[in-house]
Coordinates of C-alpha atoms in Angstrom, one line a residue:
X1 CA 54.3 29.9 5.2
X2 CA 54.7 33.6 4.8
X3 CA 51.3 34.0 3.2
X4 CA 49.5 32.1 6.0
X5 CA 51.4 34.2 8.7
X6 CA 50.3 37.4 6.9
X7 CA 46.7 36.3 6.6
X8 CA 46.5 35.2 10.3
X9 CA 45.8 38.2 12.6
X10 CA 48.4 38.9 15.3
X11 CA 47.6 37.8 18.9
X12 CA 47.4 41.4 20.2
X13 CA 44.8 42.3 17.6
X14 CA 42.7 39.3 18.4
X15 CA 42.9 40.1 22.1
X16 CA 41.9 43.7 21.6
X17 CA 39.1 42.8 19.2
X18 CA 37.7 40.3 21.8
X19 CA 38.2 43.0 24.6
X20 CA 36.3 45.5 22.5
X21 CA 33.3 43.0 21.9
X22 CA 33.3 42.4 25.7
X23 CA 33.0 46.2 26.4
X24 CA 30.1 46.5 24.1
X25 CA 28.1 44.0 26.3
X26 CA 29.3 45.6 29.6
X27 CA 26.6 48.4 29.8
X28 CA 23.8 45.9 29.3
X29 CA 25.3 43.4 31.7
X30 CA 25.6 46.1 34.4
X31 CA 22.0 47.2 33.9
X32 CA 20.9 43.6 34.1
X33 CA 22.9 42.7 37.3
X34 CA 21.4 45.8 39.1
X35 CA 17.9 45.2 37.9
X36 CA 17.9 41.5 38.6
X37 CA 18.7 42.1 42.2
X38 CA 15.7 44.3 42.6
X39 CA 13.6 41.7 40.8
X40 CA 15.1 39.0 43.1
X41 CA 14.2 41.0 46.3
X42 CA 10.7 41.5 45.1
X43 CA 10.3 37.9 44.1
X44 CA 11.5 36.4 47.4
X45 CA 9.2 38.8 49.4
X46 CA 6.1 38.0 47.3
X47 CA 6.7 34.3 46.7
X48 CA 7.6 33.5 50.3
X49 CA 4.6 35.3 51.6
X50 CA 2.2 33.7 49.2
X51 CA 3.6 30.2 49.3
X52 CA 3.8 29.8 53.1
X53 CA 0.4 31.3 53.4
X54 CA -1.0 28.8 51.0
X55 CA 0.8 25.9 52.8
X56 CA -0.6 27.1 56.1
X57 CA -4.1 27.1 54.7
X58 CA -3.9 23.7 53.0
X59 CA -6.1 22.2 55.7
X60 CA -8.9 24.1 54.2
X61 CA -9.8 24.4 50.6
X62 CA -8.5 27.9 50.0
X63 CA -4.8 26.9 50.5
X64 CA -4.7 24.9 47.3
X65 CA -5.6 27.8 45.0
X66 CA -3.1 30.1 46.8
X67 CA -0.3 27.6 46.2
X68 CA -1.2 27.3 42.5
X69 CA -1.3 31.1 42.2
X70 CA 2.1 31.2 43.9
X71 CA 3.4 28.9 41.2
X72 CA 1.9 31.0 38.4
X73 CA 3.5 34.2 40.0
X74 CA 6.8 32.4 40.1
X75 CA 6.5 31.6 36.5
X76 CA 6.0 35.3 35.9
X77 CA 9.2 36.3 37.8
X78 CA 11.2 33.6 36.0
X79 CA 9.9 34.8 32.6
X80 CA 10.9 38.4 33.6
X81 CA 14.4 37.2 34.6
X82 CA 14.8 35.5 31.2
X83 CA 13.6 38.7 29.5
X84 CA 16.1 40.8 31.4
X85 CA 18.9 38.5 30.2
X86 CA 18.3 40.0 26.8
X87 CA 20.2 43.0 28.0
X88 CA 23.4 41.0 28.3
X89 CA 23.6 40.0 24.7
X90 CA 23.9 36.3 25.6
X91 CA 21.9 33.7 23.7
X92 CA 18.2 33.5 24.3
X93 CA 16.8 30.8 26.6
X94 CA 14.1 28.6 25.2
X95 CA 10.7 28.6 26.7
X96 CA 9.9 25.5 28.7
X97 CA 6.9 23.2 28.0
X98 CA 4.2 24.5 30.4
X99 CA 1.5 22.1 29.5
X100 CA 2.3 18.5 29.3
X101 CA -1.3 17.2 29.4
X102 CA -2.5 15.2 26.4
X103 CA -4.9 16.9 24.0
X104 CA -8.5 16.7 25.3
X105 CA -7.4 16.4 29.0
X106 CA -9.4 19.1 30.7
X107 CA -11.8 19.7 33.4
X108 CA -11.7 22.0 36.4
X109 CA -9.4 19.9 38.5
X110 CA -7.0 19.0 35.8
X111 CA -6.7 22.7 34.9
X112 CA -6.4 23.7 38.6
X113 CA -3.7 21.3 39.4
X114 CA -1.7 21.6 36.1
X115 CA 1.0 23.8 37.7
X116 CA 1.3 21.3 40.6
X117 CA 2.0 18.5 38.2
X118 CA 4.5 20.4 36.2
X119 CA 8.1 20.3 37.6
X120 CA 8.9 23.6 35.8
X121 CA 6.7 25.6 38.1
X122 CA 8.3 24.2 41.2
X123 CA 11.8 24.9 39.9
X124 CA 10.8 28.5 39.0
X125 CA 9.5 28.8 42.6
X126 CA 12.8 27.5 44.0
X127 CA 14.7 29.9 41.7
X128 CA 12.6 32.9 42.7
X129 CA 12.6 32.1 46.5
X130 CA 16.1 30.9 47.0
X131 CA 18.5 30.7 44.1
X132 CA 18.0 34.0 42.5
X133 CA 18.1 36.1 45.7
X134 CA 21.4 34.4 46.7
X135 CA 23.3 34.8 43.4
X136 CA 21.7 38.3 42.7
X137 CA 22.9 39.5 46.1
X138 CA 26.5 38.3 45.4
X139 CA 26.5 39.7 41.9
X140 CA 25.0 43.0 43.1
X141 CA 27.7 43.6 45.6
X142 CA 30.5 42.8 43.1
X143 CA 28.9 44.9 40.4
X144 CA 28.5 47.9 42.8
X145 CA 32.1 47.6 43.9
X146 CA 33.4 47.5 40.4
X147 CA 31.3 50.3 39.1
X148 CA 31.9 52.5 42.1
X149 CA 35.7 51.9 42.3
X150 CA 36.2 51.9 38.5
X151 CA 34.2 55.1 37.8
X152 CA 34.8 56.7 41.1
X153 CA 38.5 56.2 40.9
X154 CA 38.8 57.6 37.5
X155 CA 36.9 60.8 38.4
X156 CA 38.2 61.3 42.0
X157 CA 40.3 64.1 40.9
X158 CA 37.1 66.1 40.2
X159 CA 34.5 65.1 42.9
X160 CA 37.1 64.6 45.7
X161 CA 37.7 68.3 45.9
X162 CA 34.2 68.7 47.4
X163 CA 34.7 66.2 50.2
X164 CA 35.5 67.5 53.7
X165 CA 39.2 67.2 54.5
X166 CA 40.2 66.7 58.2
X167 CA 42.4 64.3 60.0
X168 CA 40.1 61.4 59.1
X169 CA 39.8 62.4 55.4
X170 CA 43.4 63.2 54.8
X171 CA 44.4 59.6 54.4
X172 CA 47.0 60.3 51.7
X173 CA 49.4 61.8 54.1
X174 CA 49.5 58.6 56.1
X175 CA 50.2 56.6 52.9
X176 CA 53.0 58.8 52.0
X177 CA 54.5 58.7 55.4
X178 CA 54.3 54.9 55.4
X179 CA 55.8 54.7 51.9
X180 CA 58.4 57.5 51.7
X181 CA 60.5 55.5 49.2
X182 CA 57.6 55.6 46.8
X183 CA 55.8 58.9 47.2
X184 CA 58.6 60.9 48.9
X185 CA 57.4 64.4 49.8
X186 CA 54.3 64.2 47.6
X187 CA 51.3 66.2 48.8
X188 CA 48.5 64.1 50.4
X189 CA 46.0 65.1 47.8
X190 CA 48.2 64.1 45.0
X191 CA 48.8 60.7 46.7
X192 CA 45.0 60.2 46.9
X193 CA 44.3 61.1 43.4
X194 CA 47.1 58.8 42.1
X195 CA 45.9 55.9 44.2
X196 CA 42.3 56.4 43.3
X197 CA 43.3 56.7 39.6
X198 CA 45.3 53.4 39.6
X199 CA 42.4 51.6 41.3
X200 CA 39.9 53.0 38.8
X201 CA 42.1 52.0 35.8
X202 CA 42.5 48.5 37.2
X203 CA 38.7 48.1 38.1
X204 CA 37.6 49.7 34.8
X205 CA 40.0 47.6 32.7
X206 CA 38.9 44.3 34.3
X207 CA 35.1 45.5 34.4
X208 CA 34.1 43.7 31.1
X209 CA 35.5 40.4 32.4
X210 CA 34.0 40.7 35.8
X211 CA 30.5 41.9 34.8
X212 CA 30.5 39.6 31.9
X213 CA 31.3 36.6 34.1
X214 CA 28.6 37.4 36.5
X215 CA 26.1 37.8 33.7
X216 CA 27.2 34.4 32.2
X217 CA 26.8 32.9 35.7
X218 CA 23.2 34.1 35.9
X219 CA 22.6 32.9 32.3
X220 CA 23.9 29.4 33.2
X221 CA 21.6 29.3 36.2
X222 CA 18.6 30.4 34.3
X223 CA 19.4 28.1 31.3
X224 CA 19.4 25.2 33.8
X225 CA 16.4 26.2 35.9
X226 CA 14.3 28.5 33.7
X227 CA 15.0 27.0 30.3
X228 CA 13.8 24.1 28.2
X229 CA 14.7 20.5 29.3
X230 CA 15.2 17.6 27.0
X231 CA 12.1 16.1 28.4
X232 CA 10.2 19.1 27.1
X233 CA 11.1 18.2 23.5
X234 CA 10.0 14.7 24.1
X235 CA 6.7 15.8 25.6
X236 CA 6.1 18.2 22.7
X237 CA 6.9 15.4 20.3
X238 CA 4.5 13.0 21.9
X239 CA 1.8 15.7 21.9
X240 CA 2.5 16.6 18.2
X241 CA 2.3 13.0 17.3
X242 CA -1.0 12.6 19.2
X243 CA -2.5 15.7 17.5
X244 CA -1.2 14.6 14.1
X245 CA -2.9 11.1 14.5
X246 CA -6.1 12.8 15.6
X247 CA -6.1 15.1 12.6
X248 CA -5.3 12.1 10.3
X249 CA -8.2 10.1 11.7
X250 CA -10.5 13.0 11.4
X251 CA -9.4 13.7 7.8
X252 CA -9.7 10.1 6.8
X253 CA -13.2 9.9 8.4
X254 CA -14.3 12.9 6.4
X255 CA -12.8 11.6 3.3
X256 CA -14.5 8.3 3.6
X257 CA -17.8 9.9 4.3
X258 CA -17.4 12.2 1.3
X259 CA -16.4 9.3 -0.9
X260 CA -19.4 7.3 0.3
X261 CA -21.7 10.2 -0.4
X262 CA -20.1 10.7 -3.8
X263 CA -20.5 7.1 -4.7
X264 CA -24.1 6.9 -3.5
X265 CA -25.1 10.2 -5.4
X266 CA -23.2 9.4 -8.6
X267 CA -22.1 5.9 -9.7
X268 CA -24.5 4.0 -7.5
X269 CA -27.5 5.8 -9.0
X270 CA -26.2 5.3 -12.5
X271 CA -25.6 1.6 -11.9
X272 CA -29.2 1.1 -10.5
X273 CA -30.5 2.8 -13.5
X274 CA -28.2 0.5 -15.6
X275 CA -29.7 -2.5 -13.9
X276 CA -33.2 -1.3 -14.6
X277 CA -32.4 -0.6 -18.3
X278 CA -30.9 -4.1 -18.7
X279 CA -34.0 -5.7 -17.1
X280 CA -36.1 -3.7 -19.6
X281 CA -33.8 -4.6 -22.4
X282 CA -34.3 -8.3 -21.5
X283 CA -38.1 -8.0 -21.7
X284 CA -37.9 -6.2 -25.0
X285 CA -35.7 -8.7 -26.4
X286 CA -38.0 -11.5 -25.3
X287 CA -41.0 -9.7 -26.9
X288 CA -39.2 -9.3 -30.2
X289 CA -39.1 -5.4 -30.2
X290 CA -35.7 -4.9 -31.7
X291 CA -35.8 -1.1 -32.0
X292 CA -36.8 -0.6 -28.4
X293 CA -34.3 -3.0 -27.3
X294 CA -31.5 -1.3 -29.4
X295 CA -32.6 2.1 -27.8
X296 CA -32.4 0.7 -24.3
X297 CA -28.9 -0.9 -25.0
X298 CA -27.7 2.5 -26.2
X299 CA -29.0 4.2 -23.0
X300 CA -27.5 1.4 -20.8
X301 CA -24.1 1.8 -22.6
X302 CA -24.3 5.6 -21.8
X303 CA -25.1 5.0 -18.2
X304 CA -22.2 2.5 -17.9
X305 CA -19.8 5.0 -19.5
X306 CA -20.9 7.8 -17.1
X307 CA -20.6 5.5 -14.2
X308 CA -17.2 4.5 -15.2
X309 CA -16.0 8.1 -15.7
X310 CA -17.3 9.1 -12.3
X311 CA -15.6 6.1 -10.7
X312 CA -12.4 7.1 -12.3
X313 CA -12.8 10.7 -11.1
X314 CA -13.3 9.5 -7.6
X315 CA -10.5 7.2 -7.7
X316 CA -8.1 9.9 -8.8
X317 CA -8.6 11.6 -5.4
X318 CA -7.4 8.4 -3.6
X319 CA -4.4 6.9 -5.3
X320 CA -4.1 7.1 -9.1
X321 CA -2.1 4.4 -10.9
X322 CA 0.3 7.0 -12.2
X323 CA 1.3 8.1 -8.6
X324 CA 2.1 4.5 -7.7
X325 CA 3.9 3.7 -11.0
X326 CA 5.8 6.8 -11.8
X327 CA 5.9 8.9 -8.6
X328 CA 4.7 12.2 -7.2
X329 CA 6.3 14.5 -9.7
X330 CA 4.8 12.8 -12.7
X331 CA 1.3 12.5 -11.0
X332 CA 1.4 16.3 -10.1
X333 CA 2.4 17.1 -13.7
X334 CA -0.4 14.9 -15.1
X335 CA -2.9 16.6 -12.8
X336 CA -1.8 20.0 -13.8
X337 CA -2.0 19.0 -17.6
X338 CA -5.5 17.7 -17.2
X339 CA -6.9 20.8 -15.5
X340 CA -9.3 22.9 -17.8
X341 CA -7.2 26.0 -17.4
X342 CA -3.5 27.1 -17.9
X343 CA -1.3 25.6 -15.2
X344 CA 2.3 26.6 -15.0
X345 CA 4.4 24.0 -13.2
X346 CA 7.7 24.1 -11.4
X347 CA 8.1 20.6 -9.9
X348 CA 11.5 19.4 -8.5
X349 CA 11.9 15.8 -9.8
X350 CA 14.0 15.1 -6.7
X351 CA 10.8 14.9 -4.6
X352 CA 10.2 11.3 -5.7
X353 CA 13.4 10.1 -3.9
X354 CA 12.6 11.5 -0.5
X355 CA 8.8 11.4 -0.2
X356 CA 7.2 8.4 1.4
X357 CA 3.9 6.9 0.0
X358 CA 1.9 8.5 2.7
X359 CA 3.3 12.0 1.9
X360 CA 2.9 11.5 -1.8
X361 CA -0.7 10.4 -1.5
X362 CA -1.6 13.3 0.8
X363 CA 0.2 15.9 -1.3
X364 CA -1.3 14.5 -4.5
X365 CA -4.8 14.6 -3.1
X366 CA -4.3 18.2 -1.7
X367 CA -3.1 19.5 -5.1
X368 CA -5.9 17.7 -7.0
X369 CA -8.5 19.1 -4.6
X370 CA -6.9 22.7 -4.8
X371 CA -7.0 22.6 -8.6
X372 CA -10.7 21.5 -8.5
X373 CA -11.5 24.4 -6.1
X374 CA -9.8 26.8 -8.4
X375 CA -11.8 25.6 -11.4
X376 CA -15.1 25.7 -9.5
X377 CA -14.9 28.7 -7.3
X378 CA -12.1 31.2 -8.1
X379 CA -12.8 32.3 -11.6
X380 CA -9.1 32.2 -12.2
X381 CA -7.6 31.8 -15.8
X382 CA -4.1 30.7 -14.8
X383 CA -2.6 28.8 -12.0
X384 CA 1.0 28.1 -10.8
X385 CA 2.0 24.8 -9.2
X386 CA 5.3 24.7 -7.5
X387 CA 6.8 21.7 -5.6
X388 CA 10.2 22.0 -4.0
X389 CA 12.3 20.6 -1.2
X390 CA 13.6 22.7 1.6
X391 CA 17.0 21.7 3.0
X392 CA 17.9 21.5 6.7
X393 CA 21.1 23.1 8.2
X394 CA 23.0 19.8 7.3
X395 CA 21.9 20.1 3.7
X396 CA 19.5 17.1 3.6
X397 CA 15.8 17.7 2.5
X398 CA 13.7 18.3 5.6
X399 CA 10.5 19.9 4.2
X400 CA 8.3 19.4 1.1
X401 CA 6.8 22.8 0.0
X402 CA 3.9 22.7 -2.5
X403 CA 2.3 26.0 -3.6
X404 CA -0.9 26.4 -5.7
X405 CA -1.3 30.1 -6.7
X406 CA -4.1 31.3 -8.9
X407 CA -5.1 34.8 -10.3
X408 CA -8.7 34.4 -9.2
X409 CA -11.0 36.6 -7.3
X410 CA -9.7 35.6 -3.8
X411 CA -11.7 35.4 -0.6
X412 CA -10.9 31.7 0.2
X413 CA -10.7 30.7 3.8
X414 CA -11.3 27.9 6.3
X415 CA -14.8 26.8 7.2
X416 CA -15.7 23.8 9.4
X417 CA -16.7 20.8 7.4
X418 CA -15.6 22.4 4.0
X419 CA -12.7 21.8 1.6
X420 CA -9.8 23.8 2.9
X421 CA -10.5 22.6 6.5
X422 CA -10.3 19.0 5.4
X423 CA -7.2 19.6 3.5
X424 CA -5.7 21.2 6.6
X425 CA -6.5 18.2 8.7
X426 CA -5.0 16.0 6.1
X427 CA -1.8 17.9 6.1
X428 CA -1.8 18.1 9.9
X429 CA -2.1 14.3 10.0
X430 CA 1.6 14.3 8.6
X431 CA 2.5 17.1 11.2
X432 CA 2.5 19.6 8.3
X433 CA 0.8 22.9 7.9
X434 CA -1.5 24.3 5.3
X435 CA -1.2 28.2 4.7
X436 CA -3.8 30.2 3.0
X437 CA -3.3 33.7 1.8
X438 CA -6.4 34.9 -0.2
X439 CA -7.2 38.5 0.1
X440 CA -10.4 39.8 -1.6
X441 CA -9.7 40.4 -5.2
X442 CA -6.9 37.8 -5.3
X443 CA -4.5 36.4 -5.9
X444 CA -5.0 33.2 -3.8
X445 CA -1.9 31.4 -2.6
X446 CA -2.3 28.0 -0.8
X447 CA 1.0 26.3 0.5
X448 CA 1.3 22.8 2.0
X449 CA 4.4 22.2 4.1
X450 CA 5.1 18.7 5.1
X451 CA 8.1 17.7 7.2
X452 CA 9.8 14.8 5.5
X453 CA 11.6 13.3 8.6
X454 CA 8.5 13.4 10.9
X455 CA 6.4 11.8 8.1
X456 CA 8.9 9.0 7.6
X457 CA 9.0 8.3 11.3

């Protein structure tokens, strides 16, 4: 019991520590409360003029662009308000979702009317025209009172000497006459200094709470009107899902066309040649030419073996049996071991338990393609393959990170219709991201980052 009491800070210490932290935010809050009043007065003047002008001209075509422009200006004022809130030290307000249209939805009228169809623009307009001017006026008055009385009362003993003192200015004498039991025969100047000083102490002591409360009020209003809504996250989720599906379809189409081309150029040609060799072998056997038949049989066997090797190589880029039987970690290790150069691996075996079949196939294909590119184009002598899980705030795995780093010449980049671009689309199909860092002269580092939760859903 004694140890706990000694370890726990005393209540006065907690109070003064909290009060000190409040004071550190007070200058920024004061600057914000004064600046946002100026911003609010400018916004209500500009927005009201533009908006009602646009409404009045809606009967002709020019009114619509003016209203749209007003909404865009309102967005600018709202963003400026959120930016000024940074001075208060309060949490940053998340950016709303400004474009809720589906990918590919374009055209002149769709673009022009986009602000009209987004509720955030209208809420920003209401905030800039009505809400912000009202609350900013109230907070400006209170801020001015607390700053002037607090700072002015503490320093009245200095600047009060320079004020003209007549019957109207000698108010300390009336106070001492009205309260003789308190001030007695004090000089009027002394009474004024003491009263101003007491008021200054009270207003200065309460200034962090008053200005901090006003700043938090502005922050609460801005968070509700200028911040991100729950529907924004849903809209972003839908758009990301649509983009991921589009990327997956495009990547799958490219992969199928590439597979078709590879089969046509390789195994199909060899099988055609094998068919011709077997037909010739049949004729030689019928004619009794044993030596020629044996030679054709050897050639046919060579073509069959080559076709089988090419089919195995092509199938390894789709879904090798090892991946299905033993999991992603073993498949990646086998791919690294089969590469014709030194590959250092650092693969977390726990990835098998959390990766879905879709993620495993995509990651395997990406790694196999990256290692092939290293062998063909980089001139590297060694590669590092690393696969690890990235935990979320709760500790559960949320992301699979796979890196392929080589010591080659570098200079790799995205090009439409080429390898890395196709890999990026494959990863994007799982709502992941492919990062390429390949300066001239090397080394080249390519990372595939796939969200596990999104892929599982």
